[in-house]
Amino acid sequence: MPRIRLLPDVVINQIAAGEVLERPASAVKELVENALDAHATRIAVTLEAGGRDLIRVVDDGEGMDHDDLHLALERHATSKLASVDGLAAISTLGFRGEALPSIAAASRLTISSAVAPGEGHRIEVSFGTLVASRPCSHHRGTTVEVRDLFQALPARRKFLRSAETELRHTLATLTALAVARPSVAFFLDHGRRRLLDLPAAADLSARLADLLGPRRASRAVPLAHAEPPLRIAGYLLPELSARDTLLLVNGRPVRDRLLGVAVAKALRTPSGETVGAAYLLLHLPPDQVDVNVHPAKAEVRFADPGRVLAAVTAALARARTAAQGPAPVRRLVLVGPPGPSTQPLPYRPTPDPPPVHVAESRPVAPALHPFGRLIGQYRGTYLLLEDAEGLLLVDQHAAHERVLFEELLARPPAAPVQRLLVPEVVDLPPARALLAVEQRDLLQALGVEIEEASGASIRILGLPAELNRPDPVALLRQLLDDLAEDTAPRVPPRERAAASLACHGAIKKHQPLSPAEAEALLRRLAATHDPHRCPHGRPVMLRLAHGEIEQRIGRR
């Protein structure tokens, strides 16, 4: 027998399913895009177990008859592409004809559809095998049910995360499509909870109010740029995290590396901080962008990437200026006794902020830590010590981070919580609000007390007493961003949350400490399991040996 042979269709479809379907959110994306291509005005999604057990998508689009329904399950069968010329100017979200057969190969799939209210047709497929095909009563449009996703692909199923994580991915997917199509109503239910309720809106501004809440939507800064045939629209959202940025090209959510880097740079201040997130909608002729790059259709290539990147940067720069105003320019007029001076005076920094107390002030006692004798503080940022071997610089922020991190992890249930005099209400993106509710017990164990408010809002009731007077709203937002981050899946959520709280609650650079406060911090640092690195892996201290110092200064 020949060693090379044709693969059976069921294997081919499962290979294709591995490319098209990464997780339940991928299946939801493909099904909702099909509904949008069918001109649906209302799309309702229902999930169970984060989409593992059930995905149901109901739309009021054009629907399919018996013949179209059967053809839709064949690989590379589509109504959106007729010839090779069409690949050069794709204007629909779908076009490859792989999504439905891929989903059918990886699940128990049922599709009911009708082109007019009344008699429709229903088809059932079990992991690539046709089970039933019969007439049914159905409204105009299509209902797709996907059950037991990846049950026949155990290698893929075992890589799925928790139901909560998979649900957040689906919520993010639907949010992006809802931003792209504000005129379409979107709904998402998980079990008995409605997580997304977005009625059809007149425009993106009205959609933002439903998606983010009226207060945060009112603070969104419109952005626009036109270099025909390229048009850019969208919003700069100062109160969102940079991770919430959405990039849409001709209504298609995309992940373009160069475009993502350009947006990240445009949103970053000279000090390295970000000014928020952006919902960026690019419109250009279909023949100027190639969407046929990957089966998942999330990557694109531009015919003129340099022009696109320059336009995006310009649009974001103008929006930042509108949001923050022009950068302040300081003018110094220096007058000396003989007349105007032509020599600049040395720069004098603004006064230091008031000291931050990490311990009660008391007379300085002899050091009870192994790091050496405290000499003082350098630049309001580093503690300077000497011992028998040389000079030691301790980063006070990193040191306090390590201390708080270990103290939070060892926090007993009865540890004190600093109650807020007036609870803070935080408006969050729906996915972040969902994450806050799901992780409420974990946050409670670390001293962060929250409760659900209306919509996608969370009420902050208390914070760990160990933290150094943090901003409650900024702390919760950063904490949820760090918990949602999937780049470090091996780090337990409790440790990620503790590291985030420690970073936000630790003393900052340029904050003076008294000798008593510095000694107290060093004693607490000496009691930690790992005093040499902060929770994120950055060094806490730097040593300069006596010999190195003398060599650099020219002594023998």
mmCIF file of C-alpha atoms in Angstrom, residues 75-322:
data_model
loop_
_atom_site.group_PDB
_atom_site.id
_atom_site.type_symbol
_atom_site.label_atom_id
_atom_site.label_comp_id
_atom_site.label_asym_id
_atom_site.label_seq_id
_atom_site.Cartn_x
_atom_site.Cartn_y
_atom_site.Cartn_z
ATOM 1 C CA ARG A 75 -16.633 22.437 3.218
ATOM 2 C CA HIS A 76 -15.933 25.548 1.139
ATOM 3 C CA ALA A 77 -19.615 26.067 0.360
ATOM 4 C CA THR A 78 -20.610 29.719 0.739
ATOM 5 C CA SER A 79 -23.001 32.316 -0.619
ATOM 6 C CA LYS A 80 -20.472 35.120 -0.180
ATOM 7 C CA LEU A 81 -17.888 34.317 -2.828
ATOM 8 C CA ALA A 82 -18.469 33.279 -6.446
ATOM 9 C CA SER A 83 -15.087 33.540 -8.214
ATOM 10 C CA VAL A 84 -11.382 34.080 -7.613
ATOM 11 C CA ASP A 85 -11.848 37.764 -8.415
ATOM 12 C CA GLY A 86 -13.921 38.108 -5.264
ATOM 13 C CA LEU A 87 -10.907 37.300 -3.077
ATOM 14 C CA ALA A 88 -9.370 40.642 -4.014
ATOM 15 C CA ALA A 89 -12.285 42.642 -2.585
ATOM 16 C CA ILE A 90 -14.003 40.803 0.267
ATOM 17 C CA SER A 91 -16.741 42.862 1.887
ATOM 18 C CA THR A 92 -18.450 40.212 4.041
ATOM 19 C CA LEU A 93 -17.300 38.906 7.413
ATOM 20 C CA GLY A 94 -17.338 35.290 6.236
ATOM 21 C CA PHE A 95 -16.234 33.927 2.891
ATOM 22 C CA ARG A 96 -14.233 30.714 3.336
ATOM 23 C CA GLY A 97 -17.125 28.291 3.899
ATOM 24 C CA GLU A 98 -15.268 26.479 6.702
ATOM 25 C CA ALA A 99 -16.976 27.605 9.897
ATOM 26 C CA LEU A 100 -20.160 25.479 9.948
ATOM 27 C CA PRO A 101 -18.525 22.210 8.806
ATOM 28 C CA SER A 102 -15.719 22.806 11.322
ATOM 29 C CA ILE A 103 -18.208 23.345 14.144
ATOM 30 C CA ALA A 104 -20.226 20.311 12.981
ATOM 31 C CA ALA A 105 -17.081 18.163 13.106
ATOM 32 C CA ALA A 106 -16.304 19.255 16.666
ATOM 33 C CA SER A 107 -19.755 19.161 18.302
ATOM 34 C CA ARG A 108 -23.360 18.045 18.218
ATOM 35 C CA LEU A 109 -24.824 20.658 15.899
ATOM 36 C CA THR A 110 -28.467 21.494 15.233
ATOM 37 C CA ILE A 111 -29.567 24.186 12.762
ATOM 38 C CA SER A 112 -33.170 25.295 12.292
ATOM 39 C CA SER A 113 -33.922 27.926 9.676
ATOM 40 C CA ALA A 114 -36.636 29.469 7.526
ATOM 41 C CA VAL A 115 -36.691 32.116 4.810
ATOM 42 C CA ALA A 116 -40.198 33.209 5.890
ATOM 43 C CA PRO A 117 -42.222 32.745 9.093
ATOM 44 C CA GLY A 118 -43.832 29.332 9.269
ATOM 45 C CA GLU A 119 -42.400 26.151 7.782
ATOM 46 C CA GLY A 120 -38.655 25.809 7.945
ATOM 47 C CA HIS A 121 -36.149 22.989 8.034
ATOM 48 C CA ARG A 122 -34.052 21.405 10.765
ATOM 49 C CA ILE A 123 -30.822 19.473 10.398
ATOM 50 C CA GLU A 124 -28.820 17.592 13.059
ATOM 51 C CA VAL A 125 -25.166 16.579 12.856
ATOM 52 C CA SER A 126 -23.158 14.650 15.453
ATOM 53 C CA PHE A 127 -19.395 15.164 15.189
ATOM 54 C CA GLY A 128 -19.448 15.285 11.407
ATOM 55 C CA THR A 129 -22.155 12.665 10.790
ATOM 56 C CA LEU A 130 -25.615 13.662 9.547
ATOM 57 C CA VAL A 131 -28.212 12.373 12.049
ATOM 58 C CA ALA A 132 -31.526 13.912 10.983
ATOM 59 C CA SER A 133 -33.072 16.263 8.444
ATOM 60 C CA ARG A 134 -36.754 17.203 8.698
ATOM 61 C CA PRO A 135 -39.225 20.088 8.342
ATOM 62 C CA CYS A 136 -39.953 22.255 11.374
ATOM 63 C CA SER A 137 -41.846 25.367 12.366
ATOM 64 C CA HIS A 138 -39.534 28.364 12.659
ATOM 65 C CA HIS A 139 -39.532 32.144 12.502
ATOM 66 C CA ARG A 140 -37.715 33.942 9.678
ATOM 67 C CA GLY A 141 -34.059 33.555 10.441
ATOM 68 C CA THR A 142 -31.800 30.879 11.890
ATOM 69 C CA THR A 143 -31.243 29.137 15.210
ATOM 70 C CA VAL A 144 -27.958 27.275 15.721
ATOM 71 C CA GLU A 145 -27.303 25.054 18.747
ATOM 72 C CA VAL A 146 -23.809 23.731 19.458
ATOM 73 C CA ARG A 147 -23.546 21.125 22.217
ATOM 74 C CA ASP A 148 -20.557 19.286 23.731
ATOM 75 C CA LEU A 149 -17.973 21.371 21.869
ATOM 76 C CA PHE A 150 -14.612 19.594 21.414
ATOM 77 C CA GLN A 151 -15.873 16.394 23.050
ATOM 78 C CA ALA A 152 -14.471 14.467 20.072
ATOM 79 C CA LEU A 153 -11.243 16.488 20.277
ATOM 80 C CA PRO A 154 -9.981 15.778 23.819
ATOM 81 C CA ALA A 155 -6.609 17.382 23.090
ATOM 82 C CA ARG A 156 -8.362 20.672 22.344
ATOM 83 C CA ARG A 157 -10.922 20.368 25.138
ATOM 84 C CA LYS A 158 -8.300 19.904 27.843
ATOM 85 C CA PHE A 159 -6.713 23.224 26.897
ATOM 86 C CA LEU A 160 -9.931 25.133 27.576
ATOM 87 C CA ARG A 161 -9.832 27.331 30.667
ATOM 88 C CA SER A 162 -12.509 27.624 33.328
ATOM 89 C CA ALA A 163 -16.096 28.377 32.355
ATOM 90 C CA GLU A 164 -15.661 31.923 33.677
ATOM 91 C CA THR A 165 -12.579 32.551 31.536
ATOM 92 C CA GLU A 166 -14.218 31.155 28.398
ATOM 93 C CA LEU A 167 -17.293 33.267 29.111
ATOM 94 C CA ARG A 168 -15.188 36.420 29.323
ATOM 95 C CA HIS A 169 -13.641 35.664 25.929
ATOM 96 C CA THR A 170 -17.101 35.322 24.420
ATOM 97 C CA LEU A 171 -18.240 38.534 26.074
ATOM 98 C CA ALA A 172 -15.215 40.351 24.635
ATOM 99 C CA THR A 173 -15.944 38.906 21.180
ATOM 100 C CA LEU A 174 -19.557 40.064 21.235
ATOM 101 C CA THR A 175 -18.549 43.476 22.572
ATOM 102 C CA ALA A 176 -16.247 44.000 19.589
ATOM 103 C CA LEU A 177 -18.950 43.004 17.107
ATOM 104 C CA ALA A 178 -21.486 45.217 18.914
ATOM 105 C CA VAL A 179 -19.124 48.181 18.549
ATOM 106 C CA ALA A 180 -18.754 47.396 14.837
ATOM 107 C CA ARG A 181 -22.535 47.125 14.280
ATOM 108 C CA PRO A 182 -24.410 49.521 16.603
ATOM 109 C CA SER A 183 -27.594 49.211 14.512
ATOM 110 C CA VAL A 184 -27.902 45.515 15.495
ATOM 111 C CA ALA A 185 -29.322 44.429 18.868
ATOM 112 C CA PHE A 186 -27.111 42.001 20.810
ATOM 113 C CA PHE A 187 -28.013 39.901 23.842
ATOM 114 C CA LEU A 188 -25.942 37.413 25.831
ATOM 115 C CA ASP A 189 -27.311 35.057 28.512
ATOM 116 C CA HIS A 190 -25.282 32.649 30.601
ATOM 117 C CA GLY A 191 -27.487 30.284 32.503
ATOM 118 C CA ARG A 192 -30.136 32.529 34.074
ATOM 119 C CA ARG A 193 -28.048 35.709 33.953
ATOM 120 C CA ARG A 194 -28.252 38.313 31.210
ATOM 121 C CA LEU A 195 -24.730 39.668 30.753
ATOM 122 C CA LEU A 196 -25.204 41.779 27.633
ATOM 123 C CA ASP A 197 -28.335 43.733 26.788
ATOM 124 C CA LEU A 198 -27.694 46.065 23.877
ATOM 125 C CA PRO A 199 -30.745 47.281 21.965
ATOM 126 C CA ALA A 200 -30.249 48.576 18.448
ATOM 127 C CA ALA A 201 -28.656 52.047 18.564
ATOM 128 C CA ALA A 202 -28.668 54.958 16.153
ATOM 129 C CA ASP A 203 -24.883 55.268 16.152
ATOM 130 C CA LEU A 204 -21.729 54.291 18.009
ATOM 131 C CA SER A 205 -22.158 57.120 20.539
ATOM 132 C CA ALA A 206 -25.508 55.680 21.634
ATOM 133 C CA ARG A 207 -24.035 52.160 21.677
ATOM 134 C CA LEU A 208 -21.265 53.350 24.026
ATOM 135 C CA ALA A 209 -23.852 54.634 26.494
ATOM 136 C CA ASP A 210 -25.493 51.181 26.619
ATOM 137 C CA LEU A 211 -22.181 49.347 26.694
ATOM 138 C CA LEU A 212 -20.162 51.437 29.157
ATOM 139 C CA GLY A 213 -22.773 53.494 30.985
ATOM 140 C CA PRO A 214 -23.793 57.116 30.353
ATOM 141 C CA ARG A 215 -21.119 58.663 32.609
ATOM 142 C CA ARG A 216 -18.158 56.932 31.033
ATOM 143 C CA ALA A 217 -19.598 57.321 27.553
ATOM 144 C CA SER A 218 -19.863 61.075 28.143
ATOM 145 C CA ARG A 219 -16.114 61.196 28.775
ATOM 146 C CA ALA A 220 -15.248 59.406 25.535
ATOM 147 C CA VAL A 221 -13.308 61.601 23.106
ATOM 148 C CA PRO A 222 -14.308 61.227 19.434
ATOM 149 C CA LEU A 223 -11.502 60.627 17.003
ATOM 150 C CA ALA A 224 -11.624 61.038 13.243
ATOM 151 C CA HIS A 225 -9.197 61.174 10.369
ATOM 152 C CA ALA A 226 -9.667 61.129 6.615
ATOM 153 C CA GLU A 227 -7.072 60.482 3.932
ATOM 154 C CA PRO A 228 -9.247 59.238 1.060
ATOM 155 C CA PRO A 229 -9.876 56.455 0.508
ATOM 156 C CA LEU A 230 -8.935 55.730 4.159
ATOM 157 C CA ARG A 231 -11.287 56.896 6.911
ATOM 158 C CA ILE A 232 -10.797 56.474 10.646
ATOM 159 C CA ALA A 233 -13.487 56.903 13.283
ATOM 160 C CA GLY A 234 -13.953 55.840 16.870
ATOM 161 C CA TYR A 235 -13.336 57.020 20.399
ATOM 162 C CA LEU A 236 -10.545 57.505 22.900
ATOM 163 C CA LEU A 237 -11.752 56.134 26.246
ATOM 164 C CA PRO A 238 -9.635 57.597 29.070
ATOM 165 C CA GLU A 239 -11.209 55.484 31.833
ATOM 166 C CA LEU A 240 -10.607 52.090 30.204
ATOM 167 C CA SER A 241 -7.476 50.001 30.306
ATOM 168 C CA ALA A 242 -5.204 49.722 27.267
ATOM 169 C CA ARG A 243 -6.137 46.016 27.156
ATOM 170 C CA ASP A 244 -9.700 47.035 26.254
ATOM 171 C CA THR A 245 -8.605 48.584 22.947
ATOM 172 C CA LEU A 246 -10.596 47.367 19.939
ATOM 173 C CA LEU A 247 -9.298 47.436 16.361
ATOM 174 C CA LEU A 248 -11.875 47.023 13.604
ATOM 175 C CA VAL A 249 -11.174 47.079 9.878
ATOM 176 C CA ASN A 250 -14.275 47.402 7.686
ATOM 177 C CA GLY A 251 -16.371 46.169 10.591
ATOM 178 C CA ARG A 252 -14.113 43.153 11.265
ATOM 179 C CA PRO A 253 -12.350 42.806 14.659
ATOM 180 C CA VAL A 254 -8.686 42.160 13.864
ATOM 181 C CA ARG A 255 -5.385 41.427 15.551
ATOM 182 C CA ASP A 256 -2.734 43.181 13.502
ATOM 183 C CA ARG A 257 0.672 43.270 15.190
ATOM 184 C CA LEU A 258 1.976 46.450 13.573
ATOM 185 C CA LEU A 259 -1.320 48.252 14.045
ATOM 186 C CA GLY A 260 -1.489 47.139 17.667
ATOM 187 C CA VAL A 261 2.041 48.394 18.359
ATOM 188 C CA ALA A 262 1.257 51.749 16.726
ATOM 189 C CA VAL A 263 -1.882 52.190 18.836
ATOM 190 C CA ALA A 264 -0.044 51.213 22.031
ATOM 191 C CA LYS A 265 2.682 53.777 21.339
ATOM 192 C CA ALA A 266 0.160 56.488 20.518
ATOM 193 C CA LEU A 267 -1.637 55.849 23.816
ATOM 194 C CA ARG A 268 1.571 55.965 25.880
ATOM 195 C CA THR A 269 2.807 59.115 27.575
ATOM 196 C CA PRO A 270 6.527 60.027 27.725
ATOM 197 C CA SER A 271 6.596 58.678 31.291
ATOM 198 C CA GLY A 272 5.434 55.265 30.080
ATOM 199 C CA GLU A 273 1.846 55.463 31.325
ATOM 200 C CA THR A 274 -1.155 54.858 29.076
ATOM 201 C CA VAL A 275 -3.985 57.332 28.626
ATOM 202 C CA GLY A 276 -6.733 54.722 28.295
ATOM 203 C CA ALA A 277 -8.102 52.595 25.474
ATOM 204 C CA ALA A 278 -9.320 53.250 21.958
ATOM 205 C CA TYR A 279 -12.185 51.910 19.901
ATOM 206 C CA LEU A 280 -10.668 52.362 16.460
ATOM 207 C CA LEU A 281 -12.733 51.797 13.304
ATOM 208 C CA LEU A 282 -10.845 51.818 10.004
ATOM 209 C CA HIS A 283 -12.723 51.987 6.702
ATOM 210 C CA LEU A 284 -10.955 51.499 3.395
ATOM 211 C CA PRO A 285 -11.776 49.886 0.043
ATOM 212 C CA PRO A 286 -11.871 46.077 0.292
ATOM 213 C CA ASP A 287 -9.172 45.770 -2.370
ATOM 214 C CA GLN A 288 -6.791 47.705 -0.060
ATOM 215 C CA VAL A 289 -6.862 45.099 2.708
ATOM 216 C CA ASP A 290 -6.276 41.327 2.555
ATOM 217 C CA VAL A 291 -8.376 39.398 5.066
ATOM 218 C CA ASN A 292 -7.556 35.990 3.562
ATOM 219 C CA VAL A 293 -4.512 35.495 5.790
ATOM 220 C CA HIS A 294 -5.663 32.914 8.342
ATOM 221 C CA PRO A 295 -8.713 30.614 8.642
ATOM 222 C CA ALA A 296 -9.828 32.492 11.761
ATOM 223 C CA LYS A 297 -9.965 35.715 9.665
ATOM 224 C CA ALA A 298 -8.589 37.765 12.572
ATOM 225 C CA GLU A 299 -5.385 38.840 10.817
ATOM 226 C CA VAL A 300 -5.156 41.290 7.935
ATOM 227 C CA ARG A 301 -2.571 42.791 5.608
ATOM 228 C CA PHE A 302 -2.748 46.318 4.224
ATOM 229 C CA ALA A 303 -1.733 47.287 0.708
ATOM 230 C CA ASP A 304 -0.083 50.431 2.139
ATOM 231 C CA PRO A 305 0.668 49.703 5.816
ATOM 232 C CA GLY A 306 2.823 52.794 6.276
ATOM 233 C CA ARG A 307 -0.012 55.098 5.325
ATOM 234 C CA VAL A 308 -2.448 53.281 7.614
ATOM 235 C CA LEU A 309 -0.091 53.424 10.601
ATOM 236 C CA ALA A 310 0.621 57.120 10.059
ATOM 237 C CA ALA A 311 -3.086 57.930 9.845
ATOM 238 C CA VAL A 312 -3.878 55.951 13.004
ATOM 239 C CA THR A 313 -1.095 57.716 14.911
ATOM 240 C CA ALA A 314 -2.311 61.133 13.736
ATOM 241 C CA ALA A 315 -5.931 60.393 14.690
ATOM 242 C CA LEU A 316 -4.981 59.229 18.176
ATOM 243 C CA ALA A 317 -2.616 62.160 18.694
ATOM 244 C CA ARG A 318 -5.390 64.656 17.936
ATOM 245 C CA ALA A 319 -7.787 62.822 20.252
ATOM 246 C CA ARG A 320 -5.200 62.870 23.055
ATOM 247 C CA THR A 321 -4.687 66.603 22.606
ATOM 248 C CA ALA A 322 -8.443 67.147 22.738
#
